[in-house]
C-alpha atoms as one frame of an Amber mdcrd trajectory, in Angstrom:
protein
 270.233  64.116 174.982 267.032  64.077 177.057 265.510  66.944 179.014 263.865
  66.712 182.434 260.643  65.425 180.789 262.452  62.561 179.094 262.139  64.149
 175.649 264.956  63.901 173.114 266.326  67.386 172.390 269.373  68.798 170.632
 272.194  69.936 172.890 273.383  73.460 172.110 276.727  74.400 173.664 277.364
  78.139 173.206 280.564  78.840 171.284 282.215  81.910 169.891 283.688  82.216
 166.416 287.472  82.225 166.834 287.862  84.778 164.040 285.065  87.301 164.680
 284.615  86.742 168.456 280.824  86.606 167.895 278.502  83.987 169.345 277.619
  81.177 166.936 273.849  80.775 166.807 272.185  77.452 167.504 270.784  77.326
 163.948 274.046  78.267 162.239 274.367  74.944 160.448 277.244  76.246 158.334
 279.526  76.653 161.351 282.361  74.210 161.985 284.850  73.376 164.716 288.266
  72.226 163.536 290.917  70.654 165.754 294.417  71.497 164.505 297.289  69.316
 165.663 300.029  70.963 167.722 303.559  70.290 166.427 306.781  70.536 168.401
 308.722  73.480 166.877 312.035  71.661 167.348 311.310  68.090 166.243 308.383
  68.840 163.947 306.461  65.931 165.481 302.861  65.842 166.662 302.711  66.476
 170.408 299.451  64.613 170.928 297.562  67.839 171.656 295.235  69.867 169.465
 293.897  73.408 169.367 290.199  73.886 168.570 289.035  76.692 166.277 285.346
  77.474 165.715 284.286  79.298 162.530 280.831  80.776 161.960 278.903  79.948
 158.815 279.048  83.638 157.872 282.838  83.391 157.442 282.547  80.256 155.308
 279.784  81.783 153.170 282.212  84.557 152.245 284.830  81.943 151.234 287.121
  83.242 153.964 287.277  80.113 156.092 290.706  78.978 154.858 292.148  82.463
 155.240 290.761  82.857 158.759 291.968  79.418 159.874 295.460  80.052 158.474
 295.708  83.415 160.225 294.533  81.921 163.537 297.042  79.063 163.373 299.886
  81.433 162.479 299.000  83.715 165.394 298.952  80.727 167.749 302.344  79.568
 166.425 303.829  83.018 167.083 302.614  82.919 170.675 304.085  79.455 171.121
 307.396  80.582 169.640 307.482  83.611 171.918 307.005  81.410 174.967 309.887
  79.186 173.782 312.183  82.212 173.495 311.865  82.990 177.236 311.882  79.611
 179.006 313.173  81.123 182.243 310.022  83.254 182.621 307.099  81.577 184.413
 304.008  81.387 182.240 301.441  83.813 183.711 297.767  83.023 183.865 295.456
  84.668 181.355 294.137  86.992 184.069 297.614  88.159 185.025 298.640  88.579
 181.399 295.816  90.996 180.707 296.367  92.708 184.034 299.876  93.354 182.695
 298.425  94.975 179.581 296.287  97.302 181.668 299.205  98.124 183.956 301.126
  99.401 180.941 298.434 102.073 180.665 298.307 102.833 184.374 295.219 100.766
 185.238 296.431  98.865 188.289 294.778 100.045 191.542 291.418  99.334 193.154
 289.322 101.455 195.498 288.006  98.573 197.657 289.601  95.338 198.896 286.708
  92.870 198.436 287.228  89.594 196.622 286.117  89.624 193.002 284.484  87.048
 190.769 284.486  85.888 187.152 281.562  86.621 184.834 280.839  87.001 181.127
 280.062  90.569 180.021 278.136  91.369 176.820 277.456  87.769 175.874 274.433
  89.325 174.151 274.378  92.926 173.039 271.139  93.247 175.036 273.138  92.589
 178.223 274.411  96.181 178.063 271.641  98.773 178.400 272.299 102.523 178.578
 269.805 105.306 179.326 270.991 108.875 178.841 270.430 111.437 181.618 269.924
 115.065 180.568 271.051 118.222 182.384 267.805 118.318 184.385 268.206 114.751
 185.632 265.575 113.282 183.312 266.311 109.714 182.195 265.649 108.882 178.542
 263.176 105.988 178.390 260.986 104.587 175.641 257.590 104.435 177.330 255.587
 103.211 174.324 255.876 102.664 170.570 253.436 104.828 168.630 252.787 103.864
 165.022 252.286 106.431 162.230 248.878 107.629 161.093 247.883 109.094 157.773
 246.985 112.788 157.743 243.640 113.589 156.167 242.346 116.724 154.545 240.503
 117.785 157.716 243.605 118.310 159.767 243.480 115.028 161.662 239.706 114.627
 162.178 238.328 111.145 161.655 236.555 110.440 158.411 233.402 108.289 158.334
 235.421 105.321 157.127 237.739 105.633 160.113 235.136 105.814 162.893 232.197
 103.687 163.884 228.778 104.871 165.048 230.080 105.532 168.530 232.820 107.810
 167.254 235.560 105.271 168.004 238.017 104.170 165.324 237.016 100.879 163.784
 239.409  98.176 162.654 239.309  99.248 159.023 240.007 102.855 159.929 242.859
 101.843 162.200 244.352  99.729 159.450 244.004 102.552 156.925 246.050 104.853
 159.149 249.088 102.580 159.155 251.891 103.776 156.957 252.800 101.565 154.035
 256.201  99.974 154.534 258.830  99.883 151.801 258.733  96.402 150.288 260.372
  94.615 147.416 259.958  91.737 144.988 256.909  89.454 145.008 255.847  90.405
 148.514 255.716  94.079 147.520 253.570  93.273 144.514 251.257  91.118 146.592
 250.805  93.747 149.290 250.364  96.580 146.798 247.770  94.527 144.995 245.945
  93.951 148.260 245.967  97.675 149.053 244.498  98.546 145.661 241.975  95.721
 145.708 239.073  97.951 146.610 239.893 100.462 143.890 240.368  97.742 141.281
 237.068  96.205 142.286 235.310  99.344 141.111 237.345 100.028 137.975 234.511
  98.666 135.853 232.146 101.217 137.366 234.710 103.973 136.775 235.009 102.906
 133.132 231.220 103.015 132.701 230.905 106.537 134.108 233.732 108.035 132.030
 233.003 110.047 128.879 235.251 108.071 126.542 234.507 110.194 123.468 235.657
 113.347 125.229 238.740 111.537 126.565 239.580 110.197 123.120 239.363 113.717
 121.624 241.667 115.075 124.363 244.175 112.302 123.735 243.991 112.863 119.957
 245.437 116.345 120.451 248.831 114.745 121.136 248.739 111.440 119.229 246.983
 110.267 116.076 243.305 109.303 116.224 243.868 105.613 115.536 246.320 105.281
 118.424 244.010 107.266 120.700 241.146 104.923 119.819 243.283 101.846 120.591
 244.304 103.325 123.954 240.665 103.993 124.889 239.688 100.504 123.766 242.457
  99.020 125.902 241.357 100.967 128.965 237.707  99.946 128.472 238.491  96.217
 128.737 236.555  94.648 131.634 238.285  93.139 134.658 238.441  89.364 134.962
 237.872  87.860 138.385 239.443  84.634 137.123 242.587  86.346 135.890 244.673
  83.902 137.901 243.778  81.244 135.328 245.294  83.340 132.531 248.961  82.934
 131.701 251.128  85.890 132.665 252.189  86.543 129.079 248.573  86.536 127.816
 247.500  89.527 129.923 247.900  92.995 128.374 248.801  95.277 131.245 249.829
  98.387 129.310 249.694 100.010 125.884 252.946 101.388 124.409 252.527 104.598
 122.420 254.591 105.181 119.288 257.748 107.235 119.887 257.042 110.950 120.422
 259.916 113.239 119.486 258.625 116.475 121.024 259.402 116.822 124.720 256.443
 119.180 125.313 254.091 116.660 123.736 255.364 113.849 125.942 254.912 116.055
 128.998 251.356 116.879 127.930 250.491 113.182 127.598 251.731 112.521 131.132
 249.750 115.463 132.500 246.611 114.228 130.734 246.921 110.734 132.211 247.346
 112.288 135.671 244.310 114.518 135.184 240.821 113.603 136.520 239.902 112.477
 133.005 242.173 109.403 133.248 243.666 109.070 136.753 240.893 106.736 138.019
 241.565 104.223 135.255 245.184 104.648 134.062 248.790 105.394 134.944 251.730
 106.236 132.673 255.482 105.685 132.729 258.472 105.794 130.357 260.261 102.757
 128.974 263.011 102.723 126.325 262.008 106.132 124.987 258.296 105.353 124.726
 255.325 106.193 126.938 253.446 103.219 128.345 249.836 103.638 129.508 248.986
 101.088 132.191 245.543  99.946 133.224 245.134 100.851 136.894 244.396  97.261
 137.907 248.054  96.458 137.083 249.541  99.441 138.912 251.346  97.145 141.366
 253.316  95.620 138.470 254.731  98.949 137.298 258.508  99.364 137.735 259.196
 101.673 140.643 261.930 103.649 138.940 260.022 104.708 135.816 257.983 107.529
 137.388 254.944 105.307 137.627 252.329 104.542 140.202 254.023 101.477 141.645
 255.862 103.512 144.259 253.957 101.965 147.122 250.821 103.886 146.357 252.487
 107.250 145.887 251.116 107.667 142.388 252.938 108.850 139.317 253.997 112.276
 140.564 257.763 112.526 140.628 257.535 115.595 142.825 256.234 113.557 145.756
 259.758 112.700 146.846 260.807 116.321 146.712 257.835 117.385 148.768 258.596
 114.675 151.312 262.224 115.714 151.652 262.054 119.481 151.387 258.512 120.300
 152.307 257.626 121.610 148.843 255.509 124.620 148.063 252.552 123.215 150.055
 254.409 123.104 153.374 252.414 124.925 156.044 253.929 127.889 157.885 255.392
 127.004 161.264 253.018 128.130 164.075 254.383 131.183 165.854 253.425 129.886
 169.297 255.143 126.507 168.810 258.816 126.022 169.859 261.271 125.372 167.026
 262.554 121.948 168.080 260.798 118.613 168.347 262.464 116.699 171.170 262.162
 112.916 171.333 263.743 109.741 172.684 265.643 107.447 170.326 265.857 103.792
 171.350 268.346 101.733 169.351 269.736  98.223 169.362 272.993  96.986 167.881
 273.702 100.187 165.933 275.848 103.195 166.818 274.469 106.699 167.148 275.943
 108.102 163.928 274.528 105.360 161.724 271.177 105.466 163.555 270.907 109.234
 162.988 271.474 108.755 159.258 268.841 106.003 159.151 266.313 108.268 160.842
 267.041 111.075 158.358 266.639 108.709 155.423 263.437 107.045 156.646 261.743
 110.262 157.780 263.004 112.257 154.761 264.829 114.808 156.884 267.394 117.216
 155.537 270.639 115.190 155.886 272.739 118.341 156.212 270.889 119.458 159.315
 270.173 115.937 160.542 269.136 115.298 164.130 270.747 116.643 167.274 271.986
 114.351 170.044 273.949 114.885 173.248 276.316 111.917 173.164 277.608 109.103
 170.987 276.507 105.643 172.079 278.245 102.394 171.127 276.872  99.900 168.659
 277.048  96.766 170.777 274.335  97.472 173.299 270.823  98.827 173.742 270.830
 102.565 174.283 268.177 105.237 174.760 269.030 108.908 174.313 267.471 112.334
 173.818 267.426 113.824 170.309 265.860 116.810 168.548 264.954 117.954 165.033
 264.221 121.441 163.748 260.606 122.338 162.914 259.299 118.878 162.178 255.938
 117.211 162.742 255.830 114.107 164.897 254.002 112.151 162.206 256.939 112.395
 159.832 259.310 110.837 162.375 256.874 108.042 163.229 257.717 106.499 159.868
 260.784 105.107 161.647 258.572 103.073 163.994 256.816 101.441 161.041 259.978
  99.512 160.291 260.600  96.043 161.764 261.107  95.196 165.398 257.635  95.720
 166.895 256.296  92.199 166.511 257.868  90.699 169.611 261.337  90.787 168.127
 263.939  93.170 169.391 264.462  94.210 172.935 267.159  91.598 173.185 264.502
  88.974 172.514 265.206  88.256 168.862 266.567  85.092 167.333 268.047  87.107
 164.490 271.683  87.654 165.334 272.884  91.163 164.671 269.430  92.715 164.254
 269.486  96.517 164.288 266.386  98.289 165.585 265.462 101.962 166.001 262.328
 103.238 167.741 261.288 106.805 168.559 258.953 108.080 171.268 258.205 110.656
 173.996 257.731 113.526 171.537 257.500 117.096 172.876 258.287 120.532 171.449
 261.113 122.485 173.053 262.830 125.828 172.542 266.258 124.228 173.103 268.107
 121.989 170.686 269.778 118.807 171.941 273.484 119.337 171.331 276.641 117.313
 171.812 277.799 117.356 175.419 274.526 118.574 176.922 273.988 115.642 179.285
 274.714 114.987 182.928 275.607 111.331 182.468 274.299 107.891 181.620 272.362
 105.199 183.450 273.799 101.695 182.916 272.097  98.335 183.479 274.475  95.457
 182.775 274.091  91.683 182.898 277.009  89.575 184.156 276.430  85.948 183.123
 277.666  82.639 184.502 279.012  84.204 187.668 281.789  82.116 189.256 282.825
  83.128 192.802 285.225  80.203 193.259 285.005  77.318 195.703 284.544  77.894
 199.421 285.780  75.327 201.943 282.814  75.977 204.225 279.551  74.067 204.399
 277.484  76.886 202.877 275.398  75.924 199.841 276.563  77.191 196.488 273.685
  79.583 195.866 274.243  81.222 199.259 277.959  81.605 198.480 277.118  83.306
 195.208 274.498  85.548 196.773 276.667  86.711 199.671 279.803  87.394 197.607
 277.941  89.266 194.900 276.056  91.359 197.429 279.347  92.194 199.175 280.869
  93.289 195.866 277.801  95.375 195.015 277.835  97.130 198.396 281.558  97.891
 198.030 280.988  99.541 194.636 278.103 101.525 196.090 280.033 102.723 199.161
 283.607 103.087 197.863 283.228 103.806 194.146 286.097 103.113 191.750 289.313
 104.698 190.523 288.149 106.922 187.671 290.504 105.505 185.030 290.229 106.102
 181.324 289.335 102.723 179.790 291.483 100.748 177.363 289.245 101.805 174.470
 290.764 105.281 174.902 294.018 103.916 173.491 292.622 102.378 170.321 292.363
  98.879 168.939 296.145  98.506 168.755 296.947 100.341 172.013 299.109 102.940
 170.275 297.090 106.168 169.991 299.001 107.728 172.908 302.272 107.081 171.044
 300.973 109.184 168.151 300.173 111.917 170.658 303.738 111.847 172.016 305.173
 112.163 168.499 302.904 115.115 167.684 303.842 116.934 170.904 307.488 116.538
 169.902 306.735 117.922 166.434 307.697 114.576 164.876 304.942 114.264 162.267
 306.858 111.664 160.275 306.961 109.503 163.395 303.240 110.082 164.041 302.348
 109.044 160.485 304.655 106.048 160.788 302.845 104.782 163.912 299.445 105.121
 162.265 300.538 103.382 159.053 302.844 100.697 160.447 302.056  96.980 160.370
 299.501  95.769 162.932 298.491  92.355 164.245 295.370  90.344 163.398 294.198
  92.352 160.405 292.621  91.115 157.200 295.256  89.833 154.725 294.425  92.555
 152.191 294.995  95.291 154.774 298.058  93.550 156.183 299.574  93.423 152.694
 298.897  97.135 152.180 300.698  97.944 155.436 303.595  95.681 154.456 303.949
  97.497 151.139 304.019 100.796 152.999 306.656  99.574 155.448 308.942  98.428
 152.599 308.400 101.313 150.169 311.962 102.614 150.664 313.764  99.242 150.812
 315.595  99.693 147.501 316.197 103.437 147.874 318.866 105.452 149.647 316.473
 107.930 151.201 319.195 110.104 152.721 320.869 110.736 149.364 318.060 110.414
 146.801 315.061 112.468 147.870 313.493 112.461 144.392 313.439 108.661 144.252
 311.988 108.541 147.761 309.195 110.938 146.810 308.400 108.935 143.681 308.334
 105.622 145.576 306.100 107.018 148.303 303.684 108.555 145.800 303.327 105.264
 143.914 302.892 103.259 147.115 300.307 105.664 148.542 298.263 105.463 145.349
 298.543 101.680 145.189 297.365 100.939 148.737 294.416 103.352 148.934 291.979
 100.851 147.434 293.071  98.131 149.890 292.495 100.139 153.055 289.224  99.394
 154.857 286.363 101.863 154.591 286.555 102.626 158.323 290.312 103.326 158.233
 289.738 107.042 157.867 293.106 108.126 159.288 295.101 105.798 157.052 293.066
 106.718 153.979 293.473 110.441 154.629 297.226 110.045 155.014 297.581 107.900
 151.887 295.493 110.335 149.855 297.576 113.314 151.018 300.926 111.620 150.398
 299.817 110.476 146.939 299.664 114.201 146.060 302.392 115.651 148.269 304.798
 112.812 149.108 307.115 113.192 152.095 305.071 116.104 153.505 304.123 114.386
 156.745 302.891 117.463 158.577 300.398 118.074 155.769 299.460 114.377 155.763
 298.734 114.383 159.502 296.770 117.595 159.095 294.549 115.914 156.506 293.056
 113.765 159.273 289.848 115.182 160.726 290.242 117.549 163.675 288.398 115.206
 166.049 290.702 112.328 165.204 293.852 114.460 165.556 292.630 115.613 168.956
 291.972 112.012 169.927 295.686 111.169 169.709 296.606 114.027 172.046 293.794
 113.178 174.454 295.023 109.575 174.534 298.397 110.760 175.847 296.682 112.984
 178.424 294.669 109.924 179.527 297.812 107.771 179.683 299.517 110.272 182.009
 296.385 110.637 184.154 296.024 106.865 184.622 299.674 106.467 185.607 299.563
 109.266 188.176 296.189 108.070 189.551 297.570 104.593 190.231 300.662 106.089
 191.872 298.424 108.271 194.079 296.242 105.345 195.225 299.147 102.943 195.764
 301.219 105.478 197.711 298.473 107.396 199.533 295.507 105.041 199.739 291.968
 105.311 198.392 290.198 106.648 201.478 292.063 109.695 202.798 293.277 113.016
 201.405 296.877 114.118 201.862 298.893 117.304 201.601 299.661 118.219 197.998
 296.375 116.898 196.623 294.314 119.115 194.329 290.734 119.943 195.333 288.183
 121.436 192.931 286.683 124.405 194.786 284.716 125.931 191.909 282.887 123.839
 189.342 282.823 124.806 185.688 282.117 123.388 182.280 285.553 122.107 181.467
 286.704 120.263 178.415 289.991 118.801 177.283 290.874 122.069 175.551 289.519
 124.567 178.118 288.811 124.914 181.825 285.912 127.398 181.734 285.779 128.610
 185.313 287.187 125.661 187.203 289.305 126.663 190.210 291.474 124.316 192.278
 293.523 124.593 195.456 296.433 122.565 196.785 295.793 121.034 200.201 298.253
 121.735 203.019 298.736 119.926 206.305 296.196 122.117 208.076 293.500 121.276
 205.493 294.158 117.600 206.105 293.913 118.005 209.884 290.665 119.968 209.602
 289.056 117.052 207.774 287.059 119.329 205.504 287.717 117.324 202.373 287.239
 113.707 201.368 288.965 111.514 198.816 286.005 112.011 196.478 286.916 115.725
 196.298 290.419 115.054 194.978 291.106 115.752 191.290 294.071 115.162 189.023
 294.819 117.339 185.992 294.739 116.297 182.381 298.122 117.685 181.346 297.896
 121.015 179.559 299.141 124.570 179.372 296.551 126.085 181.752 296.235 123.560
 184.557 297.798 123.482 187.995 299.656 120.335 188.931 299.542 118.641 192.360
 302.451 118.908 194.740 304.319 116.189 196.524 304.571 112.618 195.181 301.814
 113.053 192.558 303.426 116.175 191.088 306.814 114.437 191.037 305.233 111.505
 189.206 303.928 113.842 186.489 307.431 115.283 186.006 309.040 111.827 185.882
 306.587 110.504 183.279 306.972 113.555 181.017 310.741 113.318 181.233 310.614
 109.601 180.407 308.648 110.370 177.214 310.852 113.311 176.244 308.055 115.855
 176.771 308.151 119.134 178.670 305.166 121.021 180.067 305.854 123.839 177.589
 305.131 121.430 174.703 301.433 121.513 175.583 301.381 125.285 174.988 303.465
 124.927 171.808 301.041 122.539 170.104 298.946 125.441 168.828 301.882 126.696
 166.763 302.315 123.235 165.239 298.614 122.714 164.485 296.420 125.806 164.629
 293.229 123.754 165.054 294.447 122.015 168.210 295.012 123.272 171.727 295.668
 121.553 175.030 294.656 123.816 177.863 293.915 120.784 180.041 291.161 119.891
 182.488 290.576 118.308 185.900 289.133 114.854 186.585 287.904 113.301 189.834
 290.286 110.671 191.212 287.470 108.523 192.611 284.121 108.195 190.849 281.135
 107.439 193.058 278.382 105.977 190.871 274.880 107.137 191.702 271.758 105.004
 192.209 273.663 101.727 192.431 271.353  98.702 192.271 272.096  95.033 191.898
 270.155  91.818 191.575 271.294  88.185 191.741 269.468  85.784 189.429 269.382
  82.056 188.842 268.664  80.811 185.305 269.122  77.763 183.082 269.481  78.791
 179.417 272.958  80.344 178.874 271.589  82.849 176.353 268.107  83.619 177.648
 267.161  87.302 178.104 267.781  88.367 181.693 267.097  92.095 181.499 263.778
  93.576 180.435 264.488  96.436 178.066 262.200  99.346 177.221 261.049  97.703
 173.995 260.382  94.379 175.688 258.289  96.196 178.278 256.377  98.059 175.560
 255.737  94.751 173.766 254.697  92.959 176.956 257.659  90.537 176.907 258.692
  89.327 180.367 261.956  87.877 181.655 261.894  84.442 183.264 264.562  84.029
 185.945 264.602  83.435 189.712 265.690  86.355 191.896 268.009  85.263 194.733
 268.817  88.696 196.184 268.818  92.444 195.534 270.432  95.631 196.791 267.450
  95.935 199.145 268.742  92.791 200.897 265.453  90.976 200.375 265.868  87.326
 201.247 264.582  84.719 198.775 262.040  82.073 199.598 263.412  78.647 200.444
 261.539  77.257 197.449 263.587  79.439 195.170 266.923  78.318 196.604 266.879
  74.576 196.150 269.729  74.268 193.652 272.965  72.622 194.659 275.921  71.621
 192.545 279.091  72.811 190.928 277.670  74.674 187.934 277.439  71.660 185.637
 273.882  70.642 186.571 272.160  73.406 184.636 272.034  75.992 187.443 273.605
  79.268 186.297 273.906  82.524 188.206 273.905  86.089 186.968 274.191  89.542
 188.431 272.367  92.570 187.046 274.087  95.723 188.211 272.799  99.230 187.575
 274.411 102.626 188.188 274.587 106.169 186.841 277.897 107.717 185.792 278.906
 111.262 184.853 280.114 111.971 181.296 283.502 110.478 180.331 283.467 107.902
 183.151 283.715 104.325 181.924 281.271 101.548 182.806 283.956  98.976 181.968
 286.154 100.446 184.700 283.253 100.249 187.179 282.851  96.557 186.246 286.595
  96.051 186.733 286.235  97.337 190.305 283.189  95.115 190.885 284.678  91.875
 189.519 288.408  92.493 190.115 289.015  91.165 186.625 290.664  92.645 183.498
 288.576  94.695 181.068 290.266  93.238 177.985 287.970  91.900 175.264 290.449
  89.114 174.564 290.205  87.985 178.181 286.414  87.868 177.838 286.642  85.622
 174.772 288.223  82.915 176.918 285.309  82.777 179.350 282.543  80.181 179.140
 278.789  80.760 179.318 278.162  77.520 181.218 280.132  75.370 183.622 283.191
  76.915 185.287 283.547  80.358 183.783 287.368  80.596 183.757 288.180  76.972
 183.028 290.108  77.960 179.863 292.356  80.390 181.699 294.243  78.451 184.365
């Protein structure tokens, strides 16, 4: 096709891989789109319609294309068969279908009545930006990216080579302070050779100034005189500036000593080569039981795992790594007047907090057992900035992390490399307090909603004005009314069944809990699906009620057989299988083998399920603007958690409280069910009782859980019914490229990378210039609209639920996969 300048260009239509739900890049030439014919299930004849499946080149490179396509077609056939089984039921739209899923978990009410809109969320991971807010209200931001500098012997003072006549660092000095990056293969050799070029240039001078007779006598103490003479002769060979004309095999880079049987003698040879007598002209390593003495000009060619000098300029001292990791004997005492913790900001892209923390420890050579402290876990798919701390560490050591990739204009959501993971550190300051889990007041979110579609309006208003007015109305409603503070769908796990495990545990049915975790699931890899099938059929040929020994034997064999097929992130399933392979049929022990945090998660999921259901009942029966008698009001704040209240005090409102008008809907709380909480009265309290009875649970079961699992307790907590986000901002943009960056991140700002898009309106109600609002059309002429919304939320409140209130659309990821990044957003849903 041709662009506006009449130039022939390739047309890139954004697509998502049907199997991985990831965007297919424009340069993914291995990707394919396959149209599969639809067949009538009764006649077996082609219906004339097809279903399109897109597969990324990554899937085909792994030889999994056929498997993925087969699984997708089978899943589609099952859906078609299910619709045939209930012909009397009207087929719901995609939006309604996923609203139904959320309603099953109590997510059904809204706090404001405005009309919503369709938009694509997280089309790029850089569309979801999170800044942590600490207990003092400080927002974590990466202000700049400082690169590491080499420490010198004068405690940081500039050496003559690093400063010019005016005392300012010159280019050579600045370059010399940059930390050497880990490199591999030919590039590593080339760079290492470049670094050593100056030293190699003078190796002839070093050879001329050495006392070779003395060196030969020293070497002869450990090897015979003839060999010592040959070594000295080898080291005295002059350098050849035209060495590139010599064949690789014709250059002698090292001299191999005869085998030395005595360990002390071998050690002495290594120490001699490292001594001032030889270290300016030679290096030594071990190879196949023999010591090799390398000429220093070939140091870059030394293998890096043979204790040689090829370790990126670290020399031949094996103790360097120990000193880097543990501080060694030369570590300086910690200054008495300096606080113990180095506090800093960690900026990360496309990587979760746990993995990022391990990467920082590995790169900066921190003690992995102590690691780094952080206040909250942040998701992988997004750009997040959070406060961290390390114990008694110099800033320079952590700056090694910044020397890694991502500071050359890439990153910040502005990279063409799909899936790039970037970590940057900054804002260093010493503090007497460690950053610990939970010590934050909330998070600041900035989220891009792409290809906004507000629907068609029968009026004469231009399209851009329709978009601007409806989005501004939605933004004001979120700012003024807030949202129902639901627990998001992610609380209930990938397969929406974690609350069912919690119910089983509260009943003391550990066999049932294990069964739910291990049972067959949908849309899993064939290897995992087969492992689950084997588990489900392990007792098929056994009379379990009458032959316990055979049942134990079958379960033990099955548990052992499937362990290797379970995915590496299936920690619950792997723990259960490992336990039952040793103690079959002991399901309480098997459930107890799961980590404490994961076991608690199942119980918290049921608490969240109850809370959501009662919250919807409260809004639908009592409204979202007024308090009513029987509501709970938090009168004393505390530091509550799901297993403890810690000073929180509530009261039940009566009719007089309502008449006095002292309280607002934003003061109302609902309890997370537990043994120490007070329940509301009236309709909300009755709803709690009805839900517990429906699930076969009594309130006393929450107190009894401690006797079933000593590590768990469910005291309960209180949660605000309505969440009012703070500092709500919004901006309406017009853009043309479906995947262009629309939000300037901290790293983009530090790198001087701007965002190019036209602003149509903001939360400050600034009106755009007429010149900026000249686009008409129906969304197919290249004009796309986006909304950037920002807000701050307290801990445990969900940004996805805030977006649900803003857009009046489901939060389901599967619903999002059906949306389009250009044209009419929901055209695949009706």
